[in-house]
Amino acid sequence: MRTNPLGSFVAADTPLSRIDARVKLLLLLVFTVGVFACQAAWAIVVWFALLALAMRAARVEWRSLVRAVRPVTVILLFTLLANALVLDGHGDIAIAGPLGISTAGAIRGACAVLRIVLLAGFACAVSASTTPPEISDACVRLLRPLGAVGVPVADIGLVLSLALRFIPIVAEEYGRIQMAQRSRGVRFDEGGLFERVRVWASVLTPLVVGLFRRADSLAESMASRCYADGSSIEIPARGFCRSDWALLIAGIVVTCSMVLTGIMGW
């Protein structure tokens, strides 16, 4: 199976793809809260075990998660260093002068990085097993009660659907432009700071221009089809089956148990 960027649907009949999209979105929300609420190191190990089960159920390879996390590697590294480095001379490991490394800070930073990786992994499993129309339709159905207070739920669903559709398009366009620049002899890992900025501008500039062109083309297509505010096409609704209820209840119970266990200090 080829790797897919975050937001790409993998057309395959998998156990996770047969679960209702609303259940997957609710569990993604519950897991997000649980990942940040559980502070113990053992909890992170359990979360990675759950992530392994989710990715196996979605038949997503781990290298897809690596590709999803790669664009934010700098942010992850900064998060780790910001927690690990100390400048007051009280670091557990001295580097130079007052600069040192705090063991507790390094552990705290590593846990923060792992939490971000966990969220990216669960999002990758959901996006790989759910089509963009299913995700947007599930969001519309979950947010429908807010329509009573004037929230444009249908428009939110449309924007979300377009955003999810554009994620793999942006990744594809970025790869194509970068390969074209490499074929012209451009080196992205050489030169000083300003030279690298200039080189990356040769990729980002046509990428942004191309996205604006696609957006204009999409707007013209919607206008020609007489799209109006609030108009949308809904996927026929179906009730939750036993597997949907079982997975939703199990996910909530496991998350609540882990959070309560951490609060009680067990």
Short mmCIF file of C-alpha atoms in Angstrom, two decimals:
data_model
loop_
_atom_site.label_atom_id
_atom_site.label_comp_id
_atom_site.label_asym_id
_atom_site.label_seq_id
_atom_site.Cartn_x
_atom_site.Cartn_y
_atom_site.Cartn_z
CA MET A 1 0.00 0.00 0.00
CA ARG A 2 1.41 3.39 -0.87
CA THR A 3 1.82 6.02 1.78
CA ASN A 4 -0.76 8.78 1.94
CA PRO A 5 -0.59 12.27 3.35
CA LEU A 6 -2.80 13.24 6.25
CA GLY A 7 -6.28 13.83 4.89
CA SER A 8 -6.15 11.22 2.09
CA PHE A 9 -8.76 8.48 1.95
CA VAL A 10 -7.52 4.96 1.25
CA ALA A 11 -10.10 3.11 -0.83
CA ALA A 12 -10.22 -0.25 0.92
CA ASP A 13 -12.78 -2.31 2.79
CA THR A 14 -11.35 -2.18 6.31
CA PRO A 15 -12.90 -2.77 9.74
CA LEU A 16 -12.57 0.93 10.56
CA SER A 17 -14.09 2.07 7.26
CA ARG A 18 -17.29 0.20 8.14
CA ILE A 19 -17.73 2.23 11.34
CA ASP A 20 -20.06 5.25 11.18
CA ALA A 21 -18.15 8.48 10.58
CA ARG A 22 -19.91 10.16 13.52
CA VAL A 23 -18.52 7.51 15.87
CA LYS A 24 -15.00 8.02 14.55
CA LEU A 25 -15.20 11.80 14.94
CA LEU A 26 -16.61 11.51 18.46
CA LEU A 27 -13.89 9.07 19.45
CA LEU A 28 -11.25 11.33 17.90
CA LEU A 29 -12.53 14.15 20.10
CA VAL A 30 -12.63 11.91 23.19
CA PHE A 31 -9.13 10.57 22.51
CA THR A 32 -7.80 14.10 22.03
CA VAL A 33 -9.05 15.08 25.48
CA GLY A 34 -7.77 11.82 26.95
CA VAL A 35 -4.29 12.11 25.46
CA PHE A 36 -3.76 15.52 27.07
CA ALA A 37 -5.54 14.64 30.32
CA CYS A 38 -3.43 11.55 31.04
CA GLN A 39 -0.06 12.66 32.43
CA ALA A 40 1.51 9.31 33.40
CA ALA A 41 4.14 7.72 31.18
CA TRP A 42 2.30 4.39 31.19
CA ALA A 43 -0.75 6.15 29.74
CA ILE A 44 1.24 7.21 26.67
CA VAL A 45 2.28 3.59 26.15
CA VAL A 46 -1.38 2.53 26.32
CA TRP A 47 -2.35 5.29 23.88
CA PHE A 48 0.27 4.08 21.40
CA ALA A 49 -1.12 0.55 21.75
CA LEU A 50 -4.59 1.91 20.93
CA LEU A 51 -3.09 3.84 18.00
CA ALA A 52 -1.51 0.62 16.70
CA LEU A 53 -4.92 -1.08 16.84
CA ALA A 54 -6.57 1.85 15.06
CA MET A 55 -3.97 1.94 12.30
CA ARG A 56 -4.19 -1.81 11.87
CA ALA A 57 -7.99 -1.60 11.65
CA ALA A 58 -7.63 1.14 9.02
CA ARG A 59 -4.77 -0.72 7.28
CA VAL A 60 -2.56 2.35 7.40
CA GLU A 61 1.20 1.91 7.43
CA TRP A 62 3.38 3.63 10.01
CA ARG A 63 5.32 5.46 7.31
CA SER A 64 2.10 7.33 6.54
CA LEU A 65 2.24 8.69 10.09
CA VAL A 66 5.88 9.64 9.56
CA ARG A 67 4.93 11.58 6.43
CA ALA A 68 2.09 13.29 8.29
CA VAL A 69 4.39 14.40 11.12
CA ARG A 70 7.37 15.35 8.95
CA PRO A 71 6.13 18.88 8.06
CA VAL A 72 5.98 19.83 11.76
CA THR A 73 9.32 18.29 12.71
CA VAL A 74 10.78 21.73 13.43
CA ILE A 75 7.89 22.54 15.77
CA LEU A 76 8.30 19.21 17.56
CA LEU A 77 12.04 19.79 17.94
CA PHE A 78 11.44 23.31 19.25
CA THR A 79 8.90 21.95 21.76
CA LEU A 80 11.42 19.41 23.01
CA LEU A 81 14.28 21.91 23.31
CA ALA A 82 12.11 24.60 24.91
CA ASN A 83 11.27 22.19 27.73
CA ALA A 84 14.69 20.55 28.06
CA LEU A 85 17.06 23.55 27.99
CA VAL A 86 17.57 25.75 31.06
CA LEU A 87 19.56 28.97 31.35
CA ASP A 88 19.75 29.39 35.13
CA GLY A 89 22.74 27.13 35.68
CA HIS A 90 20.68 24.50 37.53
CA GLY A 91 20.46 21.96 34.72
CA ASP A 92 21.07 18.29 35.45
CA ILE A 93 23.48 18.17 32.51
CA ALA A 94 25.74 21.21 32.00
CA ILE A 95 26.50 22.23 28.42
CA ALA A 96 28.20 25.63 28.49
CA GLY A 97 28.07 28.24 31.24
CA PRO A 98 24.51 28.59 32.58
CA LEU A 99 23.14 26.55 29.67
CA GLY A 100 22.13 23.04 30.60
CA ILE A 101 19.59 20.28 30.17
CA SER A 102 16.87 19.52 32.69
CA THR A 103 15.98 15.84 32.87
CA ALA A 104 12.45 16.58 34.05
CA GLY A 105 12.04 19.18 31.30
CA ALA A 106 13.33 16.76 28.67
CA ILE A 107 10.82 14.14 29.81
CA ARG A 108 8.04 16.73 29.79
CA GLY A 109 9.01 17.86 26.28
CA ALA A 110 9.23 14.27 25.01
CA CYS A 111 5.74 13.57 26.38
CA ALA A 112 4.41 16.68 24.62
CA VAL A 113 5.97 15.56 21.34
CA LEU A 114 4.54 12.06 21.72
CA ARG A 115 1.08 13.49 22.37
CA ILE A 116 1.24 15.47 19.14
CA VAL A 117 2.34 12.33 17.29
CA LEU A 118 -0.57 10.41 18.85
CA LEU A 119 -3.10 13.00 17.70
CA ALA A 120 -1.63 12.97 14.19
CA GLY A 121 -1.81 9.17 14.17
CA PHE A 122 -5.46 8.99 15.23
CA ALA A 123 -6.36 11.71 12.71
CA CYS A 124 -4.48 9.79 10.01
CA ALA A 125 -6.42 6.59 10.81
CA VAL A 126 -9.75 8.44 10.68
CA SER A 127 -8.97 10.30 7.45
CA ALA A 128 -7.68 7.13 5.76
CA SER A 129 -10.88 5.22 6.57
CA THR A 130 -13.42 8.00 5.94
CA THR A 131 -14.15 9.90 2.75
CA PRO A 132 -14.29 13.73 2.87
CA PRO A 133 -18.06 13.73 2.13
CA GLU A 134 -18.61 11.32 5.04
CA ILE A 135 -16.55 13.51 7.39
CA SER A 136 -18.33 16.72 6.40
CA ASP A 137 -21.75 15.03 6.57
CA ALA A 138 -20.94 13.62 10.02
CA CYS A 139 -19.89 17.08 11.22
CA VAL A 140 -23.12 18.58 9.88
CA ARG A 141 -25.21 15.97 11.67
CA LEU A 142 -23.31 16.36 14.94
CA LEU A 143 -23.50 20.16 14.79
CA ARG A 144 -27.12 20.29 13.58
CA PRO A 145 -28.52 21.29 17.02
CA LEU A 146 -26.48 24.51 16.75
CA GLY A 147 -28.53 25.45 13.68
CA ALA A 148 -31.34 26.41 16.05
CA VAL A 149 -29.24 29.36 17.27
CA GLY A 150 -28.27 30.56 13.79
CA VAL A 151 -25.02 28.68 13.21
CA PRO A 152 -24.56 28.01 9.43
CA VAL A 153 -23.99 24.28 9.89
CA ALA A 154 -24.32 23.38 6.19
CA ASP A 155 -21.74 26.00 5.18
CA ILE A 156 -19.36 24.73 7.85
CA GLY A 157 -19.70 21.23 6.43
CA LEU A 158 -18.97 22.48 2.92
CA VAL A 159 -15.86 24.39 4.04
CA LEU A 160 -14.61 21.34 5.93
CA SER A 161 -15.20 19.09 2.93
CA LEU A 162 -13.27 21.44 0.63
CA ALA A 163 -10.43 21.75 3.14
CA LEU A 164 -10.11 17.97 3.44
CA ARG A 165 -10.18 17.63 -0.33
CA PHE A 166 -7.44 20.23 -0.75
CA ILE A 167 -5.01 18.63 1.74
CA PRO A 168 -3.90 15.79 -0.60
CA ILE A 169 -4.05 18.20 -3.56
CA VAL A 170 -1.62 20.56 -1.82
CA ALA A 171 0.68 17.65 -0.96
CA GLU A 172 0.64 16.44 -4.57
CA GLU A 173 1.24 19.91 -5.98
CA TYR A 174 4.06 20.53 -3.52
CA GLY A 175 5.79 17.27 -4.46
CA ARG A 176 5.41 17.96 -8.18
CA ILE A 177 6.88 21.48 -7.93
CA GLN A 178 9.73 20.34 -5.72
CA MET A 179 10.65 17.52 -8.11
CA ALA A 180 10.53 19.97 -11.03
CA GLN A 181 12.91 22.32 -9.20
CA ARG A 182 15.27 19.46 -8.33
CA SER A 183 15.36 18.42 -11.98
CA ARG A 184 16.56 21.96 -12.76
CA GLY A 185 19.49 21.52 -10.38
CA VAL A 186 18.04 23.32 -7.35
CA ARG A 187 19.48 22.12 -4.03
CA PHE A 188 17.26 22.61 -0.99
CA ASP A 189 19.81 21.54 1.62
CA GLU A 190 22.74 23.73 0.59
CA GLY A 191 23.71 27.37 1.13
CA GLY A 192 23.10 29.87 3.92
CA LEU A 193 19.85 30.99 5.48
CA PHE A 194 18.93 33.62 2.88
CA GLU A 195 19.92 31.30 0.04
CA ARG A 196 17.64 28.57 1.38
CA VAL A 197 14.78 31.05 1.80
CA ARG A 198 15.21 32.08 -1.84
CA VAL A 199 15.28 28.43 -2.93
CA TRP A 200 12.15 27.52 -0.98
CA ALA A 201 10.42 30.61 -2.36
CA SER A 202 10.80 29.03 -5.80
CA VAL A 203 8.55 26.22 -4.54
CA LEU A 204 6.11 28.09 -2.32
CA THR A 205 5.38 30.90 -4.79
CA PRO A 206 4.06 28.69 -7.63
CA LEU A 207 2.33 26.51 -5.02
CA VAL A 208 0.34 29.46 -3.62
CA VAL A 209 -0.41 30.77 -7.12
CA GLY A 210 -1.64 27.33 -8.18
CA LEU A 211 -3.88 27.09 -5.11
CA PHE A 212 -5.44 30.47 -5.90
CA ARG A 213 -6.12 29.29 -9.46
CA ARG A 214 -7.77 26.13 -8.17
CA ALA A 215 -9.85 28.19 -5.74
CA ASP A 216 -10.99 30.50 -8.56
CA SER A 217 -11.88 27.52 -10.73
CA LEU A 218 -13.83 25.95 -7.87
CA ALA A 219 -15.70 29.20 -7.19
CA GLU A 220 -16.66 29.50 -10.86
CA SER A 221 -17.87 25.89 -10.89
CA MET A 222 -20.01 26.48 -7.80
CA ALA A 223 -21.43 29.68 -9.28
CA SER A 224 -22.27 27.97 -12.58
CA ARG A 225 -24.14 25.28 -10.63
CA CYS A 226 -26.15 27.97 -8.80
CA TYR A 227 -24.83 27.04 -5.38
CA ALA A 228 -26.60 29.01 -2.64
CA ASP A 229 -25.95 29.48 1.06
CA GLY A 230 -27.05 26.48 3.06
CA SER A 231 -27.45 24.18 0.06
CA SER A 232 -25.77 20.85 0.51
CA ILE A 233 -26.09 17.21 -0.43
CA GLU A 234 -26.45 14.89 2.53
CA ILE A 235 -25.49 11.26 2.61
CA PRO A 236 -28.54 9.13 3.48
CA ALA A 237 -28.63 8.78 7.26
CA ARG A 238 -28.42 5.43 8.98
CA GLY A 239 -28.64 4.54 12.63
CA PHE A 240 -25.77 3.21 14.67
CA CYS A 241 -25.35 -0.55 14.46
CA ARG A 242 -24.08 -2.76 17.27
CA SER A 243 -20.44 -2.40 16.27
CA ASP A 244 -20.79 1.40 16.23
CA TRP A 245 -22.27 1.49 19.73
CA ALA A 246 -19.78 -1.07 21.03
CA LEU A 247 -16.77 0.86 19.74
CA LEU A 248 -18.09 4.22 20.97
CA ILE A 249 -18.88 2.93 24.46
CA ALA A 250 -15.59 1.02 24.70
CA GLY A 251 -13.58 4.07 23.64
CA ILE A 252 -15.32 6.35 26.15
CA VAL A 253 -14.97 3.80 28.98
CA VAL A 254 -11.26 3.22 28.30
CA THR A 255 -10.55 6.95 28.10
CA CYS A 256 -12.49 7.77 31.28
CA SER A 257 -10.81 4.89 33.11
CA MET A 258 -7.35 6.11 32.15
CA VAL A 259 -8.14 9.71 33.10
CA LEU A 260 -9.61 8.72 36.48
CA THR A 261 -6.69 6.40 37.16
CA GLY A 262 -4.27 9.25 36.50
CA ILE A 263 -6.24 11.65 38.71
CA MET A 264 -6.24 9.18 41.60
CA GLY A 265 -2.50 8.65 41.17
CA TRP A 266 -2.67 4.91 40.60
#
